[in-house]
C-alpha cells in the first residue's frame, strides 16, 4: 500500500550528538512536512518542502535542519539535541499545498535524549 | 491569528454511548476543517474533512458539520466502541496559507467496555 514510512520508530541519542530521522513516501506527493509532537500536545510544524522549495517556520530553532534529496525522501537533522528536543517527530505529505488536500502522516519516530 | 479550540479531555464513556467533542475555530476567510485521530503509538490519520460552510464530513460512523455562523466543527458519533479510544485533533487549514494545518490541543477519548 502507498504510505508514509518513518525510520526508525524509536531513536535514542546522547545530549549534543547529531541525529538524523528519515521519512519516505510512495504517494508521489509534492509536499513533505516535519512536525514535533510533545506528550499530550498538538503537533507543531517545524518546516515543509514544496518540491525542492524549503519553507521554515519562524519559530523553528536553528538546531533543526532538513534535506529532501528527491521526491520520495526527506530527512530531519538535529545538530545538537538538547533534553527539550525529546519528542515524537511526525512526517506528513500532501499532494499539493491546497487547503482541500489532507495531509498523510507516518507513524512517527519517538526520540529520546540521554 | 488563526486558531482551534477543542474541549479538554480526557473524555471517558461507556460503550454504545453518544459522543460529542466540541471544536470551535478562529480564522479569516474560509478555511478547510479536519478531524484527525491518533491511536496509541501511531501517527495521525485523517478521520473526516469539510471544505465549505454547511458541508458534513463523515467516516466510520463519525460526523461533523462545518458551521460558519457559530465557527464550529463538532465531532459526533451515535454509538462509540472500545476501538474508538484514541486522541482526536480538530484542525484547520487557513485559506491564506493552505500548506499549513493548525491543530487544536487534542482530546483523549477512552471507552469502557
Tab-separated table of C-alpha atoms in Angstrom:
chain	number	residue	atom	x	y	z
A	1	UNK	CA	0.000	0.000	0.000
A	2	UNK	CA	1.120	3.539	-0.667
A	3	UNK	CA	2.176	5.161	2.548
A	4	UNK	CA	4.473	7.388	4.559
A	5	UNK	CA	7.233	5.444	6.290
A	6	UNK	CA	9.370	6.732	9.099
A	7	UNK	CA	12.535	5.074	10.338
A	8	UNK	CA	13.386	4.251	12.963
A	9	UNK	CA	10.262	4.102	15.150
A	10	UNK	CA	12.388	4.737	18.245
A	11	UNK	CA	15.677	6.610	18.351
A	12	UNK	CA	17.926	7.215	21.326
A	13	UNK	CA	20.783	9.681	21.158
A	14	UNK	CA	23.078	11.439	23.557
A	15	UNK	CA	22.851	15.060	24.576
A	16	UNK	CA	24.627	17.095	21.890
A	17	UNK	CA	25.158	14.179	19.493
A	18	UNK	CA	23.751	14.849	15.992
A	19	UNK	CA	20.879	12.648	14.925
A	20	UNK	CA	19.013	12.160	11.645
A	21	UNK	CA	15.455	10.941	11.257
A	22	UNK	CA	14.194	9.724	7.910
A	23	UNK	CA	10.912	9.711	6.061
A	24	UNK	CA	9.984	8.140	2.760
A	25	UNK	CA	6.751	8.185	0.805
A	26	UNK	CA	5.292	6.154	-2.010
A	27	UNK	CA	2.414	8.571	-2.622
A	28	UNK	CA	4.420	10.737	-5.049
A	29	UNK	CA	3.210	13.801	-3.173
A	30	UNK	CA	4.806	17.175	-3.811
A	31	UNK	CA	4.791	18.425	-0.232
A	32	UNK	CA	6.535	16.869	2.762
A	33	UNK	CA	6.239	18.181	6.314
A	34	UNK	CA	8.032	17.647	9.604
A	35	UNK	CA	6.189	18.097	12.910
A	36	UNK	CA	7.325	17.899	16.505
A	37	UNK	CA	4.804	16.491	18.987
A	38	UNK	CA	5.476	16.565	22.701
A	39	UNK	CA	3.500	14.497	25.162
A	40	UNK	CA	-0.210	15.381	25.325
A	41	UNK	CA	0.241	18.278	22.899
A	42	UNK	CA	-0.751	19.004	19.339
A	43	UNK	CA	1.807	18.524	16.574
A	44	UNK	CA	3.857	21.641	15.872
A	45	UNK	CA	5.009	22.281	12.313
A	46	UNK	CA	8.777	22.700	12.011
A	47	UNK	CA	9.105	23.127	8.235
A	48	UNK	CA	7.940	21.774	4.916
A	49	UNK	CA	9.173	21.235	1.380
A	50	UNK	CA	7.072	22.007	-1.664
A	51	UNK	CA	9.048	20.095	-4.265
A	52	UNK	CA	12.561	21.475	-3.674
A	53	UNK	CA	11.428	24.707	-2.053
A	54	UNK	CA	12.148	24.741	1.655
A	55	UNK	CA	9.777	26.623	3.986
A	56	UNK	CA	10.896	27.119	7.551
A	57	UNK	CA	8.514	28.130	10.335
A	58	UNK	CA	9.583	31.351	12.022
A	59	UNK	CA	9.902	29.784	15.463
A	60	UNK	CA	11.765	26.629	14.448
A	61	UNK	CA	15.135	26.580	16.219
A	62	UNK	CA	18.285	26.711	14.075
A	63	UNK	CA	19.239	23.388	15.627
A	64	UNK	CA	16.720	21.724	13.304
A	65	UNK	CA	17.544	21.288	9.631
A	66	UNK	CA	16.014	19.315	6.802
A	67	UNK	CA	17.034	17.803	3.487
A	68	UNK	CA	14.977	16.496	0.615
A	69	UNK	CA	17.270	14.810	-1.901
A	70	UNK	CA	14.387	13.586	-4.082
A	71	UNK	CA	10.600	13.377	-4.184
A	72	UNK	CA	10.444	10.248	-2.076
A	73	UNK	CA	12.752	11.049	0.832
A	74	UNK	CA	13.014	13.765	3.431
A	75	UNK	CA	15.347	13.929	6.424
A	76	UNK	CA	15.246	15.785	9.717
A	77	UNK	CA	18.660	16.626	11.166
A	78	UNK	CA	19.036	17.767	14.750
A	79	UNK	CA	22.546	19.154	15.044
A	80	UNK	CA	22.955	19.268	18.806
A	81	UNK	CA	19.984	17.686	20.561
A	82	UNK	CA	19.057	19.017	23.953
A	83	UNK	CA	16.839	17.399	26.557
A	84	UNK	CA	13.975	19.597	25.411
A	85	UNK	CA	14.089	18.031	21.958
A	86	UNK	CA	12.832	14.692	23.243
A	87	UNK	CA	9.526	14.235	21.430
A	88	UNK	CA	7.655	12.345	18.745
A	89	UNK	CA	8.622	13.564	15.264
A	90	UNK	CA	5.978	13.138	12.608
A	91	UNK	CA	6.434	13.274	8.862
A	92	UNK	CA	3.481	14.052	6.630
A	93	UNK	CA	2.818	14.527	2.937
A	94	UNK	CA	0.201	16.162	0.784
A	95	UNK	CA	-0.376	16.236	-2.931
A	96	UNK	CA	-0.033	19.983	-3.125
A	97	UNK	CA	-0.315	22.983	-0.798
A	98	UNK	CA	-4.063	23.283	-1.309
A	99	UNK	CA	-6.361	23.729	1.616
A	100	UNK	CA	-8.657	20.971	0.372
A	101	UNK	CA	-5.933	18.369	0.495
A	102	UNK	CA	-5.466	16.461	3.741
A	103	UNK	CA	-2.046	15.518	4.991
A	104	UNK	CA	-0.997	11.877	5.257
A	105	UNK	CA	1.072	11.079	8.322
A	106	UNK	CA	3.661	8.446	9.099
A	107	UNK	CA	3.663	6.613	12.431
A	108	UNK	CA	6.383	8.875	13.792
A	109	UNK	CA	9.813	8.472	15.359
A	110	UNK	CA	9.995	8.803	19.120
A	111	UNK	CA	13.286	10.480	20.024
A	112	UNK	CA	14.834	10.108	23.469
A	113	UNK	CA	17.838	12.092	24.672
A	114	UNK	CA	20.208	10.627	27.251
B	1	UNK	CA	-4.129	34.692	14.215
B	2	UNK	CA	-5.934	31.542	13.210
B	3	UNK	CA	-6.572	29.066	15.996
B	4	UNK	CA	-8.552	25.995	17.017
B	5	UNK	CA	-10.090	25.373	20.430
B	6	UNK	CA	-11.414	21.967	21.390
B	7	UNK	CA	-12.816	20.554	24.580
B	8	UNK	CA	-10.274	19.315	27.032
B	9	UNK	CA	-10.117	15.675	27.934
B	10	UNK	CA	-9.890	13.105	28.951
B	11	UNK	CA	-13.376	12.031	27.985
B	12	UNK	CA	-14.481	8.647	29.324
B	13	UNK	CA	-17.641	6.983	28.029
B	14	UNK	CA	-19.253	3.580	28.165
B	15	UNK	CA	-19.527	1.515	25.017
B	16	UNK	CA	-22.538	2.461	22.855
B	17	UNK	CA	-22.779	5.938	24.404
B	18	UNK	CA	-23.266	9.061	22.285
B	19	UNK	CA	-20.129	11.106	21.697
B	20	UNK	CA	-19.680	14.805	21.143
B	21	UNK	CA	-16.301	16.528	21.082
B	22	UNK	CA	-16.655	20.276	20.703
B	23	UNK	CA	-14.423	22.283	18.395
B	24	UNK	CA	-14.519	25.964	17.533
B	25	UNK	CA	-12.160	27.922	15.358
B	26	UNK	CA	-10.973	31.427	14.622
B	27	UNK	CA	-9.913	32.171	11.072
B	28	UNK	CA	-10.255	34.741	8.348
B	29	UNK	CA	-11.855	33.741	5.101
B	30	UNK	CA	-12.937	30.179	4.509
B	31	UNK	CA	-10.604	27.597	5.997
B	32	UNK	CA	-10.895	23.880	5.440
B	33	UNK	CA	-11.669	21.897	8.585
B	34	UNK	CA	-10.484	18.444	9.593
B	35	UNK	CA	-10.692	15.868	12.337
B	36	UNK	CA	-7.630	13.678	12.769
B	37	UNK	CA	-7.376	10.650	15.059
B	38	UNK	CA	-4.220	9.327	16.713
B	39	UNK	CA	-4.256	5.787	18.088
B	40	UNK	CA	-1.661	4.886	20.740
B	41	UNK	CA	1.853	4.733	19.339
B	42	UNK	CA	0.797	5.781	15.850
B	43	UNK	CA	0.762	8.861	13.670
B	44	UNK	CA	-2.295	10.909	12.836
B	45	UNK	CA	-4.955	9.634	10.470
B	46	UNK	CA	-7.472	11.818	8.708
B	47	UNK	CA	-10.915	10.942	10.051
B	48	UNK	CA	-13.052	13.398	8.092
B	49	UNK	CA	-12.980	16.816	6.492
B	50	UNK	CA	-15.205	19.650	5.272
B	51	UNK	CA	-14.120	22.381	2.919
B	52	UNK	CA	-17.011	24.849	2.897
B	53	UNK	CA	-19.862	26.061	5.068
B	54	UNK	CA	-22.650	23.530	5.751
B	55	UNK	CA	-20.559	20.632	4.430
B	56	UNK	CA	-20.855	17.485	6.524
B	57	UNK	CA	-17.841	15.210	6.760
B	58	UNK	CA	-18.432	11.603	7.772
B	59	UNK	CA	-16.416	8.424	8.195
B	60	UNK	CA	-16.626	5.262	10.338
B	61	UNK	CA	-19.838	6.496	11.973
B	62	UNK	CA	-18.324	9.852	12.935
B	63	UNK	CA	-19.814	13.095	11.621
B	64	UNK	CA	-19.015	16.800	11.803
B	65	UNK	CA	-20.735	19.758	10.137
B	66	UNK	CA	-18.934	22.965	9.128
B	67	UNK	CA	-20.947	25.733	10.826
B	68	UNK	CA	-19.715	29.138	9.751
B	69	UNK	CA	-22.284	31.047	11.780
B	70	UNK	CA	-21.030	29.507	15.015
B	71	UNK	CA	-17.458	28.851	13.766
B	72	UNK	CA	-17.766	25.279	14.944
B	73	UNK	CA	-16.970	21.774	13.723
B	74	UNK	CA	-18.149	19.456	16.498
B	75	UNK	CA	-17.406	15.740	16.190
B	76	UNK	CA	-20.257	13.301	16.910
B	77	UNK	CA	-20.836	9.567	16.901
B	78	UNK	CA	-24.059	7.868	17.832
B	79	UNK	CA	-22.619	4.716	19.432
B	80	UNK	CA	-18.957	4.511	20.381
B	81	UNK	CA	-16.898	1.346	20.575
B	82	UNK	CA	-13.851	0.405	22.634
B	83	UNK	CA	-11.816	0.602	19.427
B	84	UNK	CA	-12.616	4.335	19.190
B	85	UNK	CA	-10.331	5.019	22.157
B	86	UNK	CA	-7.724	7.463	20.838
B	87	UNK	CA	-6.770	11.131	20.794
B	88	UNK	CA	-8.846	13.293	18.459
B	89	UNK	CA	-7.494	16.515	16.948
B	90	UNK	CA	-9.615	19.201	15.371
B	91	UNK	CA	-7.665	21.183	12.780
B	92	UNK	CA	-7.974	23.861	10.141
B	93	UNK	CA	-6.080	24.774	7.021
B	94	UNK	CA	-6.163	28.543	6.512
B	95	UNK	CA	-7.370	29.776	3.167
B	96	UNK	CA	-4.474	32.228	3.077
B	97	UNK	CA	-1.812	29.644	3.885
B	98	UNK	CA	-3.105	26.428	2.501
B	99	UNK	CA	0.018	24.397	3.130
B	100	UNK	CA	-0.370	24.713	6.889
B	101	UNK	CA	-2.541	22.858	9.337
B	102	UNK	CA	-3.317	24.409	12.684
B	103	UNK	CA	-4.232	21.786	15.261
B	104	UNK	CA	-6.271	22.004	18.413
B	105	UNK	CA	-4.742	20.626	21.576
B	106	UNK	CA	-6.361	17.217	21.199
B	107	UNK	CA	-8.999	15.348	23.223
B	108	UNK	CA	-8.213	11.941	24.663
B	109	UNK	CA	-11.198	9.579	24.458
B	110	UNK	CA	-11.430	6.385	26.494
B	111	UNK	CA	-14.290	3.932	26.021
B	112	UNK	CA	-15.153	1.456	28.768
B	113	UNK	CA	-16.471	-1.981	27.737
